[in-house]
PDB file of C-alpha atoms in Angstrom:
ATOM      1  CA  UNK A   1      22.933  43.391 -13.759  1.00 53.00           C
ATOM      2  CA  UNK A   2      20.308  45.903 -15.360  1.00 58.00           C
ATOM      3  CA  UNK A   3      16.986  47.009 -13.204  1.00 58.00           C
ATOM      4  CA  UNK A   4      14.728  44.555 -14.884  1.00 56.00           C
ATOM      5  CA  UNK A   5      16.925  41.159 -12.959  1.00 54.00           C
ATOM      6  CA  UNK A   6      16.727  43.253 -10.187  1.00 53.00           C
ATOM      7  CA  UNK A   7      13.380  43.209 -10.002  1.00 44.00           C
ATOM      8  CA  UNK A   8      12.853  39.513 -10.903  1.00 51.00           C
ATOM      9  CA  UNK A   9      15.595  38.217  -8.098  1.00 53.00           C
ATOM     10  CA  UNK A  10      13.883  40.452  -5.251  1.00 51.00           C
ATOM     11  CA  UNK A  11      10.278  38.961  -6.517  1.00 48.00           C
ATOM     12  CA  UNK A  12      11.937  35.681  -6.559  1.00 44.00           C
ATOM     13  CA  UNK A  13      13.014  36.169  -3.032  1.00 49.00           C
ATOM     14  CA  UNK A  14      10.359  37.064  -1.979  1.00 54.00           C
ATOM     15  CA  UNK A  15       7.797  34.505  -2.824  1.00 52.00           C
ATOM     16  CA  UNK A  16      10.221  32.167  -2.047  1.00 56.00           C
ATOM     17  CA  UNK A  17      10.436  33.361   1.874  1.00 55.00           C
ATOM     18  CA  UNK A  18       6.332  33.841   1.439  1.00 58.00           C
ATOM     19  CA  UNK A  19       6.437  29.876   0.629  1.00 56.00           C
ATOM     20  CA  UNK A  20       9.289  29.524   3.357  1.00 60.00           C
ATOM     21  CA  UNK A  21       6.662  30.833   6.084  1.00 60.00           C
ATOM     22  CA  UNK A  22       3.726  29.224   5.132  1.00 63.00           C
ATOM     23  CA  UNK A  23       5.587  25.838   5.314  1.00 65.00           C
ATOM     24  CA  UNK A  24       6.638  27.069   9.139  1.00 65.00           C
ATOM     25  CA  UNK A  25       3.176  28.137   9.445  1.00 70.00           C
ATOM     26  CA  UNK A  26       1.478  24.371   8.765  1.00 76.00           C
ATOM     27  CA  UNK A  27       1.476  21.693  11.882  1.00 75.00           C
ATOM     28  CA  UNK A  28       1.778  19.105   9.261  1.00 80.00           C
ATOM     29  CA  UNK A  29       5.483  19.112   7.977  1.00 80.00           C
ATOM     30  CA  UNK A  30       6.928  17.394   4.687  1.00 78.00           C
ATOM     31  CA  UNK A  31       9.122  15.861   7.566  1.00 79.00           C
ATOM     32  CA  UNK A  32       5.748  13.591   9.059  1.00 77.00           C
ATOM     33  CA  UNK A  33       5.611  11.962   5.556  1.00 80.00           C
ATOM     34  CA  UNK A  34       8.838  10.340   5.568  1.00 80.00           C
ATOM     35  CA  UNK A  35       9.385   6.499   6.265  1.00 75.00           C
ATOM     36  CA  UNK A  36      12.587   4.908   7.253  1.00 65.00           C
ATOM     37  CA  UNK A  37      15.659   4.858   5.518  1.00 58.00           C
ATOM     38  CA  UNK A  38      18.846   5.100   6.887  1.00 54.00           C
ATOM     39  CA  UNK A  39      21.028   6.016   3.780  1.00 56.00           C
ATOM     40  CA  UNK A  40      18.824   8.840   3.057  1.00 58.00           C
ATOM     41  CA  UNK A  41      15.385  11.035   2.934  1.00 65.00           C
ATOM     42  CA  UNK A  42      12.971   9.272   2.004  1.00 76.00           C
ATOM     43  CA  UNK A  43       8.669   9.883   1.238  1.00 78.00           C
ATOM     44  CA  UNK A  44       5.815   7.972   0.776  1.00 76.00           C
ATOM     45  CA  UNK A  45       4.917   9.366  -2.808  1.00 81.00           C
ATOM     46  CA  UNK A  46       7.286  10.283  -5.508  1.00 80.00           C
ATOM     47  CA  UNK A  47       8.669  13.430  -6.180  1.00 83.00           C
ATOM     48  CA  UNK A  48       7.096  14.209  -2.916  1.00 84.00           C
ATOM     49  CA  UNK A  49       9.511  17.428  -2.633  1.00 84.00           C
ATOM     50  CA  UNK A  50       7.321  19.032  -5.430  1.00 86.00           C
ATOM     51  CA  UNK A  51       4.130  17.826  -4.452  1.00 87.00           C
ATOM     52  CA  UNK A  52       4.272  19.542  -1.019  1.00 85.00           C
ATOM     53  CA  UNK A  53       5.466  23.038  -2.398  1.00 85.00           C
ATOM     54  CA  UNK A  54       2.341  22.933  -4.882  1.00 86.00           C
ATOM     55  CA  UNK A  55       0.190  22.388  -2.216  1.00 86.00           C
ATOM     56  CA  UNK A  56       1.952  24.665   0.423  1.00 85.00           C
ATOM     57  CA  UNK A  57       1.457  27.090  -2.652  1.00 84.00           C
ATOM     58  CA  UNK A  58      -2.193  26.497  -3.458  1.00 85.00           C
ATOM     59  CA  UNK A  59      -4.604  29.367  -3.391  1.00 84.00           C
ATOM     60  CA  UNK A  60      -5.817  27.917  -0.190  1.00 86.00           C
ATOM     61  CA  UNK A  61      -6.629  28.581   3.420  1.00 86.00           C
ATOM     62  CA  UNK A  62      -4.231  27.661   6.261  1.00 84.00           C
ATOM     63  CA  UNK A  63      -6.950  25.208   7.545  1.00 87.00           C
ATOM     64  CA  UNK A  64      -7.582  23.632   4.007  1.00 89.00           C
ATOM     65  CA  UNK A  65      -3.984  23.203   2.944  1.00 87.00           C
ATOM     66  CA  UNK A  66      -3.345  21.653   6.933  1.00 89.00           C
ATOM     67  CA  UNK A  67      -6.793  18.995   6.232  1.00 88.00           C
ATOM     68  CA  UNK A  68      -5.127  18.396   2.578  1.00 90.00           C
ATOM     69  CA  UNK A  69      -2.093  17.278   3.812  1.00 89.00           C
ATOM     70  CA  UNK A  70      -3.102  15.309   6.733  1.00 89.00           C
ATOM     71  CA  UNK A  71      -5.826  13.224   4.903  1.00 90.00           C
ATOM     72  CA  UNK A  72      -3.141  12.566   2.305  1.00 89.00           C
ATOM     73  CA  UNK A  73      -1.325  11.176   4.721  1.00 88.00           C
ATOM     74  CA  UNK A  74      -3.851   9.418   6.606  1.00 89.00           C
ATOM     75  CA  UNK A  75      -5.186   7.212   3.955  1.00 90.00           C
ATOM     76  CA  UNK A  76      -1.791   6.985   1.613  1.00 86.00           C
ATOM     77  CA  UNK A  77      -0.147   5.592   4.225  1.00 86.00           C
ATOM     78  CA  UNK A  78      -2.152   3.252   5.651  1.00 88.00           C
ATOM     79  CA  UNK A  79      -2.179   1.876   2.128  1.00 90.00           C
ATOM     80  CA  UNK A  80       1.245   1.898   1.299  1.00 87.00           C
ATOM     81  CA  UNK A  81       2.256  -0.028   4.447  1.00 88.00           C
ATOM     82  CA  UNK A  82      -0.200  -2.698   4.046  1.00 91.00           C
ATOM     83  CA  UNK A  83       0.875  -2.950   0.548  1.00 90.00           C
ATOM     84  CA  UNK A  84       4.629  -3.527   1.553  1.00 90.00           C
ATOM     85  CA  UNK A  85       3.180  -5.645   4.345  1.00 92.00           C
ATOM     86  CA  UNK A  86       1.347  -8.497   2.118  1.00 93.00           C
ATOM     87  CA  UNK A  87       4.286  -7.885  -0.501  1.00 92.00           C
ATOM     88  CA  UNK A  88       6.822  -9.077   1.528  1.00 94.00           C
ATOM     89  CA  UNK A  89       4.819 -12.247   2.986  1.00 95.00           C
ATOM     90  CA  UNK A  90       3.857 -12.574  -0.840  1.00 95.00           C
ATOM     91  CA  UNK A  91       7.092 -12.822  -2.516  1.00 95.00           C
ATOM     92  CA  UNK A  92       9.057 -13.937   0.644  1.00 95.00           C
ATOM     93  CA  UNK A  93       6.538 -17.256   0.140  1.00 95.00           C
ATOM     94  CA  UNK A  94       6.915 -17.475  -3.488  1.00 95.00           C
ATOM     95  CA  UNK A  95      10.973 -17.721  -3.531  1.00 96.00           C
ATOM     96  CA  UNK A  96      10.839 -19.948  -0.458  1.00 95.00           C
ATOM     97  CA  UNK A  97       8.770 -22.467  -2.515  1.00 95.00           C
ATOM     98  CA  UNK A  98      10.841 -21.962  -5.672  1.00 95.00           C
ATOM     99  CA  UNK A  99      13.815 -22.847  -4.116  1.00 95.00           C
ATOM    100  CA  UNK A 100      12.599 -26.045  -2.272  1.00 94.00           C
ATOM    101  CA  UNK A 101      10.662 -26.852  -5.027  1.00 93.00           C
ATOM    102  CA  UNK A 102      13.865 -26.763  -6.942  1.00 93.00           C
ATOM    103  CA  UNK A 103      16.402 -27.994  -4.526  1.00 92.00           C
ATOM    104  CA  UNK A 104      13.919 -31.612  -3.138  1.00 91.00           C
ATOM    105  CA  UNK A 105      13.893 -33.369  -6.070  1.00 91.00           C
ATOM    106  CA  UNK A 106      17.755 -32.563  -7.138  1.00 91.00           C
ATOM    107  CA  UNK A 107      18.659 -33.449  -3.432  1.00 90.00           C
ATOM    108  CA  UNK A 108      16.694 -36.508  -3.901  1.00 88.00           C
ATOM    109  CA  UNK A 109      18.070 -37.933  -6.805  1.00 89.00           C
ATOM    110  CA  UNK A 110      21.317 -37.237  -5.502  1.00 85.00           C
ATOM    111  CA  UNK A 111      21.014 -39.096  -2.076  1.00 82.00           C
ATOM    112  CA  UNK A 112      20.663 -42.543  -3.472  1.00 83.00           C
ATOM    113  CA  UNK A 113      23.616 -44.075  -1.497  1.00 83.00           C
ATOM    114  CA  UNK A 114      21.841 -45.446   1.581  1.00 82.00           C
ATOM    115  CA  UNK A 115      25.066 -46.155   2.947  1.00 82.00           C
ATOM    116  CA  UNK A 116      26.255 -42.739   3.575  1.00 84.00           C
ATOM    117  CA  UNK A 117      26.593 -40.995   6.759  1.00 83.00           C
ATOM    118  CA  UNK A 118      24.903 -37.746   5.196  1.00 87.00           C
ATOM    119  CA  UNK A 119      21.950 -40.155   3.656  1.00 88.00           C
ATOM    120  CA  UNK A 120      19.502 -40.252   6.600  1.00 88.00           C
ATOM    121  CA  UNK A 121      20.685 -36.139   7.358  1.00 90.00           C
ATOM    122  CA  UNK A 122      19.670 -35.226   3.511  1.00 90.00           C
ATOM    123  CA  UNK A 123      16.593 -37.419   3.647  1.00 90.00           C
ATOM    124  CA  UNK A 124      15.019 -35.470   6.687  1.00 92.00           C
ATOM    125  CA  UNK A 125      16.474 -32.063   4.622  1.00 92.00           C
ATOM    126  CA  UNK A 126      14.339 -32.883   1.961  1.00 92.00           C
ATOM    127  CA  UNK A 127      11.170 -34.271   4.197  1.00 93.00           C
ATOM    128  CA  UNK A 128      11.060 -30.467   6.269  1.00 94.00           C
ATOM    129  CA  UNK A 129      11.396 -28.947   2.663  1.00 93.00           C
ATOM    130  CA  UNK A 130       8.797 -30.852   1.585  1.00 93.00           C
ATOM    131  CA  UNK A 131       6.601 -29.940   5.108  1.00 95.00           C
ATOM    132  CA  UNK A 132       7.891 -26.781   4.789  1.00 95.00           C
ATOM    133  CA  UNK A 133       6.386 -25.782   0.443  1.00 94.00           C
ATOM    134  CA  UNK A 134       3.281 -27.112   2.664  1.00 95.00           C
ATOM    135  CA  UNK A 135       2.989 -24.990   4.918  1.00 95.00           C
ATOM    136  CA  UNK A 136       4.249 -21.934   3.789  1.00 95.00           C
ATOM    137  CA  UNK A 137       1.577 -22.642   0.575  1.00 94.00           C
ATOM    138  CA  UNK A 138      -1.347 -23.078   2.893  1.00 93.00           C
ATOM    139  CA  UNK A 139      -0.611 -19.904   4.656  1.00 93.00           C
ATOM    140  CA  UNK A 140      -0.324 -17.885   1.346  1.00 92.00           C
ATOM    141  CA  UNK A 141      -3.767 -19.191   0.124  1.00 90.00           C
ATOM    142  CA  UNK A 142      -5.230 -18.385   3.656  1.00 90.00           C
ATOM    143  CA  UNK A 143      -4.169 -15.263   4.380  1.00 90.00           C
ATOM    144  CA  UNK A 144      -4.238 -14.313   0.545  1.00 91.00           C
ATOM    145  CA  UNK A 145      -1.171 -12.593   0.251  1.00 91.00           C
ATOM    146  CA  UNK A 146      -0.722 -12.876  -3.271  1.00 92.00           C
ATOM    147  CA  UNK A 147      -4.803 -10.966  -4.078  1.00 92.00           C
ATOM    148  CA  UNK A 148      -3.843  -8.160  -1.405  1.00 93.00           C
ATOM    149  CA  UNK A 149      -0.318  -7.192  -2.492  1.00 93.00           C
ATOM    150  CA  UNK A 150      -1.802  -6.702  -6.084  1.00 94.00           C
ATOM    151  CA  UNK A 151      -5.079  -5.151  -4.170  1.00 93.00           C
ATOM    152  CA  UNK A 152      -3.375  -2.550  -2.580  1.00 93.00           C
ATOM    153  CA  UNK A 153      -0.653  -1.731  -4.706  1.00 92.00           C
ATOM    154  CA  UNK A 154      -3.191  -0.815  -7.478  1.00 92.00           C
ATOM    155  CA  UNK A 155      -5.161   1.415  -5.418  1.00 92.00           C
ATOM    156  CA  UNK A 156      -1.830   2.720  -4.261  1.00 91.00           C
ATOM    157  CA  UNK A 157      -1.051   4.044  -7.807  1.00 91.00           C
ATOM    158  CA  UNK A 158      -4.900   5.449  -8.467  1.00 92.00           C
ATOM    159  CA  UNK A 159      -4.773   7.592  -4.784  1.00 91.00           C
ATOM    160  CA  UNK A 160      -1.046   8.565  -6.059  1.00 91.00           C
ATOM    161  CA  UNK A 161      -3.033   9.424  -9.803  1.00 92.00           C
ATOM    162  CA  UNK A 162      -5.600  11.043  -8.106  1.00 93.00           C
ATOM    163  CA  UNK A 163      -3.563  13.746  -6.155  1.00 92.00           C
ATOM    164  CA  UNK A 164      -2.050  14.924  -9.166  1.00 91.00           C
ATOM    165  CA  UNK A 165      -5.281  15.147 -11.176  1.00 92.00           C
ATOM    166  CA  UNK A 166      -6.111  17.305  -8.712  1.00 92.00           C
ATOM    167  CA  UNK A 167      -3.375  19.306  -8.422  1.00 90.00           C
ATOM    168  CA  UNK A 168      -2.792  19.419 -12.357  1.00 88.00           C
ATOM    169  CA  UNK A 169      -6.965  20.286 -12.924  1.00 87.00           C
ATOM    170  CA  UNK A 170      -7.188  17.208 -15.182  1.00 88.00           C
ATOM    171  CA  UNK A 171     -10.054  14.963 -15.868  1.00 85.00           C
ATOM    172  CA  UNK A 172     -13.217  15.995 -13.653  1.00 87.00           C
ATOM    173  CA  UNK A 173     -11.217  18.628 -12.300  1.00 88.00           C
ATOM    174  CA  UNK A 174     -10.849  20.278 -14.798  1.00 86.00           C
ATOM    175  CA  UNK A 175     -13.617  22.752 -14.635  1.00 80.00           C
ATOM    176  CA  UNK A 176     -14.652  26.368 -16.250  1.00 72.00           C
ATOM    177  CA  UNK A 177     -13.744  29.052 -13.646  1.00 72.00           C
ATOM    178  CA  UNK A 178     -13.561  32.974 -14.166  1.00 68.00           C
ATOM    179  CA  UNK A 179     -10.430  32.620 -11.469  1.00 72.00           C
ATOM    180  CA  UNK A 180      -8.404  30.011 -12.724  1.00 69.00           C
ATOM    181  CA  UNK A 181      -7.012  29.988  -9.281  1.00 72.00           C
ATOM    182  CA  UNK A 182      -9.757  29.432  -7.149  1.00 80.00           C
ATOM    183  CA  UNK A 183      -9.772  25.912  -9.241  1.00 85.00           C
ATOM    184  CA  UNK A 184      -8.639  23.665  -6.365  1.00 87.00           C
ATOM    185  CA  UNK A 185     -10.528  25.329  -3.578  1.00 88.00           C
ATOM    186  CA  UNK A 186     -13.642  24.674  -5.630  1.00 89.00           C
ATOM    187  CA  UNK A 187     -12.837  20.979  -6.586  1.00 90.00           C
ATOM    188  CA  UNK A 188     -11.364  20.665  -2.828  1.00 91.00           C
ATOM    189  CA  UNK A 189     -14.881  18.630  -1.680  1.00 91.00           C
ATOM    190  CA  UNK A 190     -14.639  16.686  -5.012  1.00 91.00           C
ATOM    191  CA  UNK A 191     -11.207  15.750  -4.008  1.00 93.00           C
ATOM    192  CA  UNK A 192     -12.036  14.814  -0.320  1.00 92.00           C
ATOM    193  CA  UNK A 193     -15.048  12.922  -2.104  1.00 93.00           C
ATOM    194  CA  UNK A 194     -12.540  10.562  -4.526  1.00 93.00           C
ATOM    195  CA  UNK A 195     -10.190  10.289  -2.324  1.00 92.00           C
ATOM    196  CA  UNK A 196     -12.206   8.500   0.871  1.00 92.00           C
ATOM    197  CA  UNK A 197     -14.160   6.478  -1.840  1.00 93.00           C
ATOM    198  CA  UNK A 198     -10.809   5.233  -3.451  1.00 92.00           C
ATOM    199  CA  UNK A 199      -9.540   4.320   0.772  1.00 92.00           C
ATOM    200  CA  UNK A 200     -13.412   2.581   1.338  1.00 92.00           C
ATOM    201  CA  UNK A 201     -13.348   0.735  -1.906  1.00 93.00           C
ATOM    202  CA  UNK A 202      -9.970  -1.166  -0.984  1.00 92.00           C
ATOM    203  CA  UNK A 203     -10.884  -1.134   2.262  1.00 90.00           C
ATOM    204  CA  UNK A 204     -14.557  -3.182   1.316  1.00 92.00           C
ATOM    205  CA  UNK A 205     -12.407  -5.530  -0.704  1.00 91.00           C
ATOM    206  CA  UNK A 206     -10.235  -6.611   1.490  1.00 89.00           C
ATOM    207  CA  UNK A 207     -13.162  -7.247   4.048  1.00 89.00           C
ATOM    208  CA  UNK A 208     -14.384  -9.374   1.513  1.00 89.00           C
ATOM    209  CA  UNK A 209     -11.486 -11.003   1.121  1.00 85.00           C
ATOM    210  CA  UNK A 210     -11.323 -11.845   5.003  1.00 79.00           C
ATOM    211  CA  UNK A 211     -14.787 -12.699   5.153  1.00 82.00           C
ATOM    212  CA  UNK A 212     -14.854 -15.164   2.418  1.00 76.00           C
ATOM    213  CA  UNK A 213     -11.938 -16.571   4.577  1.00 65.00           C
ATOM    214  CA  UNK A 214     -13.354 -17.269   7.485  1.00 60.00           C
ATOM    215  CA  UNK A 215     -16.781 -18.324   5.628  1.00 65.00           C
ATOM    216  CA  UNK A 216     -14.657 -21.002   3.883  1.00 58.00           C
ATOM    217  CA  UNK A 217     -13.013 -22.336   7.599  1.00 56.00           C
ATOM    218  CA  UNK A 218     -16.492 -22.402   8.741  1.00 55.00           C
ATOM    219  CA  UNK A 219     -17.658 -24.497   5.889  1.00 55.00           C
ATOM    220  CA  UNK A 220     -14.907 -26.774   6.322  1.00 52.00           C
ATOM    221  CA  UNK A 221     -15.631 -26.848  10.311  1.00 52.00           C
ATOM    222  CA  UNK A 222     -19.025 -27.929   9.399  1.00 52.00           C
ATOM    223  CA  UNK A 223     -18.549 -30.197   6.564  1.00 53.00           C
ATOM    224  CA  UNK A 224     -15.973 -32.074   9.465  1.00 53.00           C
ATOM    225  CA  UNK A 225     -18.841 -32.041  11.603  1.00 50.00           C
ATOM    226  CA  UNK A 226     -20.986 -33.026   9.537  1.00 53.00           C
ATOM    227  CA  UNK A 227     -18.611 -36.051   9.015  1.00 52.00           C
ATOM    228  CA  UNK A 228     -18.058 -37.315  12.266  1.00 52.00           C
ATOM    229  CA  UNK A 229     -21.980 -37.247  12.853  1.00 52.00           C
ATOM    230  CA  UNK A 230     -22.317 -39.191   9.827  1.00 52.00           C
ATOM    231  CA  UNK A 231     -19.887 -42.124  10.992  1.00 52.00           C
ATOM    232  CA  UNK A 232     -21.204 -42.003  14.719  1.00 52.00           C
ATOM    233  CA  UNK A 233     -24.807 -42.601  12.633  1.00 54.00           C
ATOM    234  CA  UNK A 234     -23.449 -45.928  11.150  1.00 51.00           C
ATOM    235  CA  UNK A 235     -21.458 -47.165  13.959  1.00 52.00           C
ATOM    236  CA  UNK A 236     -24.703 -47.202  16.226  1.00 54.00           C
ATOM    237  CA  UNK A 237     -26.697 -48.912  13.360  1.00 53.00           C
ATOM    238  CA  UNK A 238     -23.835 -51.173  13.533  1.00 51.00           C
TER     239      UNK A 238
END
């Protein structure tokens, strides 16, 4: 091994137990953005192993690199969990009414023989099925699964884009500076900036979304209202 490899392995070393302390240093470790998963170690972004070492690495203050990480956090993973929230509802209701929507009718034209012991058995079968594609189809249009699954796992993917444009200096990051490293602490408020206006833009929609619900059950309390008055009317002209 000549002088030169020398060199490189004990600069290599030593960066690498600079990063090593810095990562002790922090209050917010890579281990407070895993989620549960008992087979193995798992993060709430992708390639998440890289992602902290860039920012552990960042030309940044202790303070700055301790606020990055936590509002990461914060607002990805309030995101992500109401995203695998309404997906579950959302496709746990769609293959519930593919299969009874599927399995009625064939049971029905199969219990023809009124005679059978299993005939009145298969006939209430196919009556909760039919109670049950109902229900479980009201509920989906009501709480609007189906709009906030697709809601929040776009948004999802642009906070996810964003943190790498900023970490990469790409799009309106990318920005003339004589110290090419002092890049992200100068587009660190521009950052903060995108990234709460991404988490209030989903958050707006989907207080839309729950406010056109319960305008909608109010007009249907009133039109029922409005109803009843209108038959108590002609029962006293009566």
């Amino acid at each position: 091994m000549n002088d030169e490899e020398e060199v490189e392995i004990e600069i290599f070393q030593r960066n690498n137990q600079e990063l090593i302390n810095i990562k002790n240093d922090l209050s917010i470790k890579k281990e407070d953005f895993e989620i549960g998963c008992c087979c193995c170690k798992k993060y709430i972004l992708k390639n998440f192993n890289t992602l902290y070492d860039v920012i552990v690495s960042l030309e940044l203050n202790k303070n700055d690199k301790q606020i990055l990480l936590a509002r990461i956090q914060r607002i990805y993973k309030k995101i992500r969990k109401q995203q695998i929230k309404n997906k579950f509802h959302y496709i746990s209701s769609k293959i519930f009414i593919i299969f009874a929507s599927i399995l009625s009718p064939a049971i029905t034209s199969l219990n023809t023989d009124s005679t059978s012991v299993a005939y009145t058995y298969l006939w209430w079968f196919v009556w909760t099925l039919q109670i049950g594609i109902s229900i479980v189809a009201s509920l989906s249009s009501f709480f609007k699964w189906d709009n906030k699954y697709f809601l929040y796992a776009e948004y999802k993917d642009k906070i996810e884009l964003e943190i790498w444009n900023y970490l990469e200096s790409n799009n309106e990051y990318n920005i003339l500076s004589d110290d090419p490293n002092l890049k992200h602490k100068q587009n660190l408020n521009l950052f903060y900036y995108r990234l709460e206006y991404l988490y209030k833009s989903v958050s707006s929609k989907d207080n839309r979304m729950e406010n056109n619900k319960d305008q909608n059950k109010n007009n249907n309390n009133n039109n029922n209202i409005t109803t009843e008055n209108s038959e108590k009317e002609s029962k006293n002209e009566d």
